Amino acid sequence: MRTDDFDFHLPDKLIAQFPAMPRDSSRLLEVKPGHLHDRKCRDLPALLKRGDLLVLNNTKVIPTRLHGLRGAVRIEVTLHTKLSRDRWLAFARPGRRLKIGDNIQFGDQFSADVLEKRKGGEILLQIITSLSNSMQAIYDQGEVPLPPYIRRRDGQLKSDSASYQTIYAKEEGAVAAPTAGFHFTEDLFNALAKAGINRTFLTLHVGAGTFLPIKSENVEDHRMQGETGILNQDTAELINSTRNAGGRVIAVGSTSLRLLESAAAPDGTVSCFDDQTDLFISPGYRFKIVDLFFTNFHLPRSTLFLLVSAFSGTERIKSAYTHAIENEYRFFSYGDCCLLHPNDAT
């Protein structure tokens, strides 16, 4: 498959710069075989059935974007992979100004030495701090790493640290948010519970590569970065009992879906999981466990757009995205959402 086949034009004005307020007031496009329905996220309880199960990702975003100085040169660093207690892989801008052995000063008690330079502006850093641990230093000095399409003329707003986080974020480790979860509020959770719809949580620490466009000419040549996922025994048993009782499993977001599929056997039975996953889902993939998919509207040429195409069918997704653009749905992290039915639904 050619990556160009998964490209589309999106007007800049449809890229959401701020979340809907309240969060569950966002628009929802229900994508069913032969039908598209314009709804609100608050309608979700009426679109599901008693006994269904929502599976959400409770990872918490670390404030890994740092602003520092190498001498008089300003350097922006985004930490993306923790290798050990004090060593991180990171992206740096401008990376070309850095050399091995350089020290980047982030604060009076916090700096980092450049140990290696790698391709694509990636560097290996050794954190140096007089504080009790490097994570404390990162939290003191860092910002949440907003995606580049969310623009802030005068720097991040105080509200971004809360907005770019789900209300149920718990397990620290992500460098990007599981953005489908942004739409959920306590009111929506209460309405879902009242309708007999259950929820459970897994953890997949979202990495920097999740939202990147595919750069290879052919889809098959793309490789996903590994991400750490945890699905415990209680969650596995709840998922299996839901399926056995005739309920449906609804993945909230691409990260939840990928971890569910990584933890599922060919017959759909889910086992506990504590490992890395680099599962790349593209059209032709046979889904094992996920019955419905709640997700945002994604970037062209991205692994996420291929994933939704795999789940609901490429032509159906292209039709849905055309409808969304024509009706000015809001796209990407702070944008609107959709509820996708599978390609083989009848």
Protein backbone atom coordinates (compact mmCIF):
# COMPACT_ATOMS: atom_id res chain seq x y z
CA MET A 1 0.00 0.00 0.00
CA ARG A 2 1.19 3.49 -0.83
CA THR A 3 1.27 6.08 1.94
CA ASP A 4 -0.08 8.66 -0.52
CA ASP A 5 -3.37 6.74 -0.56
CA PHE A 6 -3.94 7.83 3.04
CA ASP A 7 -3.38 11.54 2.50
CA PHE A 8 -6.06 14.22 2.51
CA HIS A 9 -6.29 18.01 2.64
CA LEU A 10 -7.34 19.55 5.93
CA PRO A 11 -7.96 23.31 6.23
CA ASP A 12 -5.87 24.83 9.01
CA LYS A 13 -8.96 26.39 10.58
CA LEU A 14 -10.23 22.92 11.51
CA ILE A 15 -7.19 22.10 13.66
CA ALA A 16 -8.46 22.66 17.21
CA GLN A 17 -6.25 24.94 19.28
CA PHE A 18 -8.26 24.58 22.49
CA PRO A 19 -10.47 21.81 23.89
CA ALA A 20 -14.24 22.02 23.98
CA MET A 21 -15.52 23.33 27.31
CA PRO A 22 -17.00 21.45 28.99
CA ARG A 23 -15.13 18.51 27.54
CA ASP A 24 -18.21 16.40 26.80
CA SER A 25 -19.78 19.18 24.70
CA SER A 26 -17.59 18.15 21.74
CA ARG A 27 -19.23 16.85 18.59
CA LEU A 28 -19.34 13.14 17.84
CA LEU A 29 -19.65 11.54 14.41
CA GLU A 30 -21.11 8.04 14.55
CA VAL A 31 -19.76 6.01 11.63
CA LYS A 32 -21.91 2.98 10.84
CA PRO A 33 -22.17 0.86 7.68
CA GLY A 34 -23.99 3.04 5.17
CA HIS A 35 -24.78 5.80 7.67
CA LEU A 36 -23.14 8.83 9.24
CA HIS A 37 -24.84 10.44 12.23
CA ASP A 38 -23.94 13.87 13.66
CA ARG A 39 -24.20 13.79 17.43
CA LYS A 40 -22.68 15.16 20.63
CA CYS A 41 -20.26 13.32 22.87
CA ARG A 42 -22.92 13.51 25.60
CA ASP A 43 -25.04 11.19 23.44
CA LEU A 44 -22.59 8.32 24.00
CA PRO A 45 -24.67 6.51 26.68
CA ALA A 46 -27.57 6.25 24.23
CA LEU A 47 -25.30 4.82 21.52
CA LEU A 48 -24.07 1.94 23.67
CA LYS A 49 -25.85 -0.97 25.34
CA ARG A 50 -26.22 -2.14 28.92
CA GLY A 51 -23.36 -4.54 29.64
CA ASP A 52 -20.91 -2.88 27.23
CA LEU A 53 -17.42 -2.11 28.51
CA LEU A 54 -15.33 1.01 27.86
CA VAL A 55 -11.57 0.45 28.05
CA LEU A 56 -9.57 3.62 28.73
CA ASN A 57 -5.86 4.41 29.00
CA ASN A 58 -4.95 5.95 32.38
CA THR A 59 -1.39 6.98 31.51
CA LYS A 60 -0.32 10.41 32.75
CA VAL A 61 1.69 12.87 30.66
CA ILE A 62 5.03 13.96 32.12
CA PRO A 63 6.05 17.62 31.55
CA THR A 64 8.99 16.63 29.36
CA ARG A 65 9.42 19.81 27.29
CA LEU A 66 12.33 21.81 28.66
CA HIS A 67 13.80 25.18 27.73
CA GLY A 68 17.49 25.64 28.41
CA LEU A 69 20.73 27.32 27.42
CA ARG A 70 23.95 25.98 25.99
CA GLY A 71 26.07 29.00 26.69
CA ALA A 72 24.05 31.83 25.14
CA VAL A 73 22.16 29.58 22.68
CA ARG A 74 18.54 28.77 23.52
CA ILE A 75 17.76 25.06 23.22
CA GLU A 76 14.34 23.39 23.40
CA VAL A 77 14.49 19.77 24.52
CA THR A 78 11.66 17.24 24.49
CA LEU A 79 12.45 14.11 26.47
CA HIS A 80 10.73 11.09 24.96
CA THR A 81 12.25 7.81 26.24
CA LYS A 82 13.59 7.13 29.73
CA LEU A 83 16.46 4.63 29.49
CA SER A 84 17.51 4.63 33.15
CA ARG A 85 17.09 6.77 36.23
CA ASP A 86 18.97 9.75 34.79
CA ARG A 87 19.35 8.99 31.07
CA TRP A 88 16.82 10.04 28.44
CA LEU A 89 16.54 10.04 24.69
CA ALA A 90 15.31 13.43 23.54
CA PHE A 91 14.69 15.64 20.55
CA ALA A 92 16.48 18.99 20.56
CA ARG A 93 15.90 22.20 18.61
CA PRO A 94 18.17 23.40 17.14
CA GLY A 95 19.94 20.06 17.38
CA ARG A 96 22.63 21.07 14.90
CA ARG A 97 23.99 23.56 17.46
CA LEU A 98 24.79 20.80 19.95
CA LYS A 99 27.96 18.72 20.22
CA ILE A 100 28.80 15.65 22.29
CA GLY A 101 29.98 16.86 25.68
CA ASP A 102 27.86 20.03 25.67
CA ASN A 103 25.99 20.93 28.84
CA ILE A 104 22.46 22.34 28.62
CA GLN A 105 21.44 24.40 31.65
CA PHE A 106 17.72 24.23 32.52
CA GLY A 107 17.87 25.83 35.97
CA ASP A 108 20.12 26.51 38.94
CA GLN A 109 19.88 22.90 40.08
CA PHE A 110 19.21 21.15 36.79
CA SER A 111 21.26 20.55 33.64
CA ALA A 112 22.04 17.76 31.19
CA ASP A 113 25.13 16.56 29.34
CA VAL A 114 24.90 15.50 25.69
CA LEU A 115 26.29 11.95 25.54
CA GLU A 116 25.36 11.07 21.94
CA LYS A 117 23.93 12.66 18.80
CA ARG A 118 21.68 10.52 16.62
CA LYS A 119 19.72 10.87 13.40
CA GLY A 120 16.78 13.23 13.09
CA GLY A 121 17.83 15.61 15.84
CA GLU A 122 17.71 12.94 18.54
CA ILE A 123 20.21 13.10 21.41
CA LEU A 124 21.09 11.04 24.47
CA LEU A 125 21.15 13.08 27.68
CA GLN A 126 22.55 12.50 31.15
CA ILE A 127 20.46 14.44 33.69
CA ILE A 128 22.45 16.26 36.38
CA THR A 129 20.62 17.68 39.40
CA SER A 130 21.20 18.48 43.05
CA LEU A 131 17.54 17.75 43.78
CA SER A 132 16.46 14.44 45.29
CA ASN A 133 15.79 12.89 41.86
CA SER A 134 15.68 13.79 38.19
CA MET A 135 11.88 13.50 37.95
CA GLN A 136 11.48 16.24 40.54
CA ALA A 137 13.73 18.47 38.43
CA ILE A 138 11.72 17.69 35.29
CA TYR A 139 8.42 18.51 37.02
CA ASP A 140 9.85 21.75 38.41
CA GLN A 141 11.13 23.02 35.04
CA GLY A 142 9.14 21.20 32.35
CA GLU A 143 6.00 21.83 30.33
CA VAL A 144 3.58 19.32 28.88
CA PRO A 145 4.79 18.56 25.33
CA LEU A 146 1.95 19.97 23.26
CA PRO A 147 1.93 18.72 19.65
CA PRO A 148 3.37 21.17 17.10
CA TYR A 149 -0.03 21.83 15.53
CA ILE A 150 -1.25 23.35 18.82
CA ARG A 151 0.21 26.84 18.61
CA ARG A 152 0.80 29.24 21.47
CA ARG A 153 2.14 32.63 20.35
CA ASP A 154 3.39 33.65 23.79
CA GLY A 155 4.21 30.25 25.24
CA GLN A 156 2.04 27.70 26.95
CA LEU A 157 -0.97 28.74 28.99
CA LYS A 158 -1.34 27.66 32.60
CA SER A 159 -4.52 25.86 31.56
CA ASP A 160 -2.62 23.61 29.11
CA SER A 161 -1.14 21.50 31.91
CA ALA A 162 -4.66 20.44 32.90
CA SER A 163 -6.26 20.49 29.45
CA TYR A 164 -3.62 18.19 27.94
CA GLN A 165 -4.42 15.45 30.45
CA THR A 166 -7.41 13.15 30.92
CA ILE A 167 -9.38 13.57 34.16
CA TYR A 168 -8.49 9.97 35.08
CA ALA A 169 -4.74 10.17 34.34
CA LYS A 170 -2.91 8.20 37.03
CA GLU A 171 0.18 6.28 35.91
CA GLU A 172 3.10 8.58 35.04
CA GLY A 173 5.08 7.81 31.92
CA ALA A 174 3.59 9.29 28.72
CA VAL A 175 5.13 12.02 26.59
CA ALA A 176 1.90 12.47 24.62
CA ALA A 177 -1.68 12.23 25.83
CA PRO A 178 -4.25 9.54 24.95
CA THR A 179 -6.40 12.28 23.48
CA ALA A 180 -9.65 10.35 22.93
CA GLY A 181 -9.98 10.42 26.70
CA PHE A 182 -10.16 14.22 26.78
CA HIS A 183 -13.92 14.08 26.09
CA PHE A 184 -14.83 12.28 29.30
CA THR A 185 -16.14 14.16 32.34
CA GLU A 186 -17.50 12.97 35.67
CA ASP A 187 -20.99 13.82 34.42
CA LEU A 188 -20.50 11.65 31.35
CA PHE A 189 -19.07 8.80 33.42
CA ASN A 190 -22.11 9.02 35.73
CA ALA A 191 -24.50 8.94 32.78
CA LEU A 192 -22.70 5.91 31.32
CA ALA A 193 -22.84 4.09 34.66
CA LYS A 194 -26.55 4.87 35.02
CA ALA A 195 -27.09 3.32 31.57
CA GLY A 196 -25.36 0.12 32.71
CA ILE A 197 -22.17 0.71 30.73
CA ASN A 198 -19.04 -0.35 32.58
CA ARG A 199 -15.50 0.97 32.36
CA THR A 200 -12.01 -0.30 33.10
CA PHE A 201 -8.47 0.95 32.66
CA LEU A 202 -5.20 -0.19 31.18
CA THR A 203 -1.93 1.70 30.83
CA LEU A 204 0.04 2.38 27.67
CA HIS A 205 2.70 5.06 28.02
CA VAL A 206 2.29 7.00 24.79
CA GLY A 207 5.58 7.68 23.01
CA ALA A 208 6.66 10.45 20.68
CA GLY A 209 6.26 8.31 17.58
CA THR A 210 2.54 7.69 17.97
CA PHE A 211 1.40 10.85 16.21
CA LEU A 212 4.19 11.20 13.64
CA PRO A 213 3.40 10.98 9.92
CA ILE A 214 4.61 7.98 7.95
CA LYS A 215 7.67 9.06 5.96
CA SER A 216 8.18 5.90 3.91
CA GLU A 217 6.69 5.67 0.42
CA ASN A 218 5.11 2.32 1.20
CA VAL A 219 3.07 1.67 4.34
CA GLU A 220 4.72 -1.71 4.85
CA ASP A 221 8.14 -0.09 5.33
CA HIS A 222 7.06 1.88 8.40
CA ARG A 223 8.17 0.72 11.85
CA MET A 224 6.46 1.71 15.08
CA GLN A 225 8.42 2.72 18.15
CA GLY A 226 7.91 0.39 21.09
CA GLU A 227 5.74 1.63 23.96
CA THR A 228 5.32 0.14 27.43
CA GLY A 229 1.89 -1.31 28.17
CA ILE A 230 0.29 -2.84 31.26
CA LEU A 231 -3.03 -4.68 31.38
CA ASN A 232 -3.59 -6.37 34.73
CA GLN A 233 -5.37 -9.60 35.58
CA ASP A 234 -8.53 -7.93 36.92
CA THR A 235 -8.95 -5.96 33.70
CA ALA A 236 -8.34 -9.06 31.57
CA GLU A 237 -10.97 -11.02 33.50
CA LEU A 238 -13.52 -8.18 33.20
CA ILE A 239 -12.97 -7.95 29.44
CA ASN A 240 -13.34 -11.71 29.00
CA SER A 241 -16.45 -11.91 31.18
CA THR A 242 -18.00 -9.00 29.26
CA ARG A 243 -17.50 -10.79 25.96
CA ASN A 244 -18.78 -14.08 27.37
CA ALA A 245 -21.95 -12.32 28.58
CA GLY A 246 -22.60 -10.80 25.15
CA GLY A 247 -21.33 -7.31 25.93
CA ARG A 248 -19.15 -5.31 23.60
CA VAL A 249 -15.63 -4.01 24.20
CA ILE A 250 -15.21 -0.36 23.24
CA ALA A 251 -11.63 0.87 22.95
CA VAL A 252 -11.27 4.52 23.93
CA GLY A 253 -8.42 5.76 21.78
CA SER A 254 -5.80 4.17 19.57
CA THR A 255 -3.49 3.38 22.48
CA SER A 256 -6.16 1.36 24.28
CA LEU A 257 -7.00 -0.45 21.05
CA ARG A 258 -3.39 -1.34 20.27
CA LEU A 259 -2.75 -2.68 23.77
CA LEU A 260 -5.99 -4.68 23.74
CA GLU A 261 -5.05 -6.25 20.43
CA SER A 262 -1.52 -6.92 21.70
CA ALA A 263 -2.90 -8.74 24.75
CA ALA A 264 -5.52 -10.78 22.88
CA ALA A 265 -5.15 -14.33 21.61
CA PRO A 266 -6.47 -15.22 18.12
CA ASP A 267 -9.76 -16.38 19.69
CA GLY A 268 -10.23 -12.99 21.39
CA THR A 269 -9.30 -14.10 24.89
CA VAL A 270 -7.36 -11.38 26.70
CA SER A 271 -4.49 -12.16 29.07
CA CYS A 272 -2.59 -9.85 31.41
CA PHE A 273 0.19 -7.93 29.66
CA ASP A 274 3.30 -6.14 30.92
CA ASP A 275 5.69 -5.53 28.06
CA GLN A 276 6.53 -3.35 25.08
CA THR A 277 4.25 -3.26 22.07
CA ASP A 278 5.12 -1.98 18.60
CA LEU A 279 1.92 -3.23 16.97
CA PHE A 280 1.26 -1.39 13.70
CA ILE A 281 -2.30 -1.81 12.45
CA SER A 282 -3.07 -1.09 8.80
CA PRO A 283 -5.84 -2.18 6.40
CA GLY A 284 -5.99 -5.95 6.19
CA TYR A 285 -5.43 -6.48 9.91
CA ARG A 286 -7.94 -8.88 11.53
CA PHE A 287 -9.19 -7.48 14.83
CA LYS A 288 -9.47 -9.96 17.69
CA ILE A 289 -11.17 -8.19 20.57
CA VAL A 290 -12.37 -4.63 19.90
CA ASP A 291 -16.04 -4.28 18.91
CA LEU A 292 -16.37 -0.47 18.73
CA PHE A 293 -13.75 2.26 18.57
CA PHE A 294 -14.09 5.73 20.14
CA THR A 295 -11.39 8.06 18.80
CA ASN A 296 -10.54 11.56 17.58
CA PHE A 297 -10.03 12.75 14.00
CA HIS A 298 -6.44 12.08 12.98
CA LEU A 299 -3.63 13.48 10.87
CA PRO A 300 -3.26 12.54 7.20
CA ARG A 301 -0.53 10.01 6.43
CA SER A 302 -0.40 8.95 10.09
CA THR A 303 -0.43 5.49 11.63
CA LEU A 304 -3.63 6.55 13.38
CA PHE A 305 -5.42 7.27 10.10
CA LEU A 306 -4.34 3.84 8.86
CA LEU A 307 -5.66 2.30 12.07
CA VAL A 308 -9.15 3.80 11.69
CA SER A 309 -9.10 2.77 8.01
CA ALA A 310 -8.28 -0.78 9.07
CA PHE A 311 -11.09 -0.82 11.63
CA SER A 312 -13.95 0.67 9.60
CA GLY A 313 -12.74 0.30 6.01
CA THR A 314 -10.69 2.79 4.02
CA GLU A 315 -13.49 4.06 1.79
CA ARG A 316 -15.91 4.44 4.71
CA ILE A 317 -13.34 6.40 6.68
CA LYS A 318 -12.52 8.63 3.72
CA SER A 319 -16.24 9.32 3.34
CA ALA A 320 -16.55 10.06 7.07
CA TYR A 321 -13.58 12.44 7.01
CA THR A 322 -14.95 14.23 3.95
CA HIS A 323 -18.23 14.68 5.82
CA ALA A 324 -16.38 15.90 8.91
CA ILE A 325 -14.40 18.48 6.92
CA GLU A 326 -17.47 19.71 5.04
CA ASN A 327 -19.34 20.09 8.34
CA GLU A 328 -16.37 21.72 10.09
CA TYR A 329 -15.69 19.17 12.77
CA ARG A 330 -12.60 20.03 14.81
CA PHE A 331 -9.54 17.82 14.25
CA PHE A 332 -6.61 16.34 16.18
CA SER A 333 -5.80 16.33 19.91
CA TYR A 334 -8.20 19.03 21.13
CA GLY A 335 -10.78 18.27 18.45
CA ASP A 336 -14.03 16.34 18.15
CA CYS A 337 -14.51 12.58 18.24
CA CYS A 338 -16.12 9.71 16.40
CA LEU A 339 -17.61 6.34 17.31
CA LEU A 340 -16.56 3.80 14.71
CA HIS A 341 -18.34 0.56 13.92
CA PRO A 342 -16.21 -2.23 12.42
CA ASN A 343 -15.73 -2.90 8.74
CA ASP A 344 -17.57 -6.24 8.91
CA ALA A 345 -20.58 -4.90 10.82
CA THR A 346 -23.97 -5.70 9.39
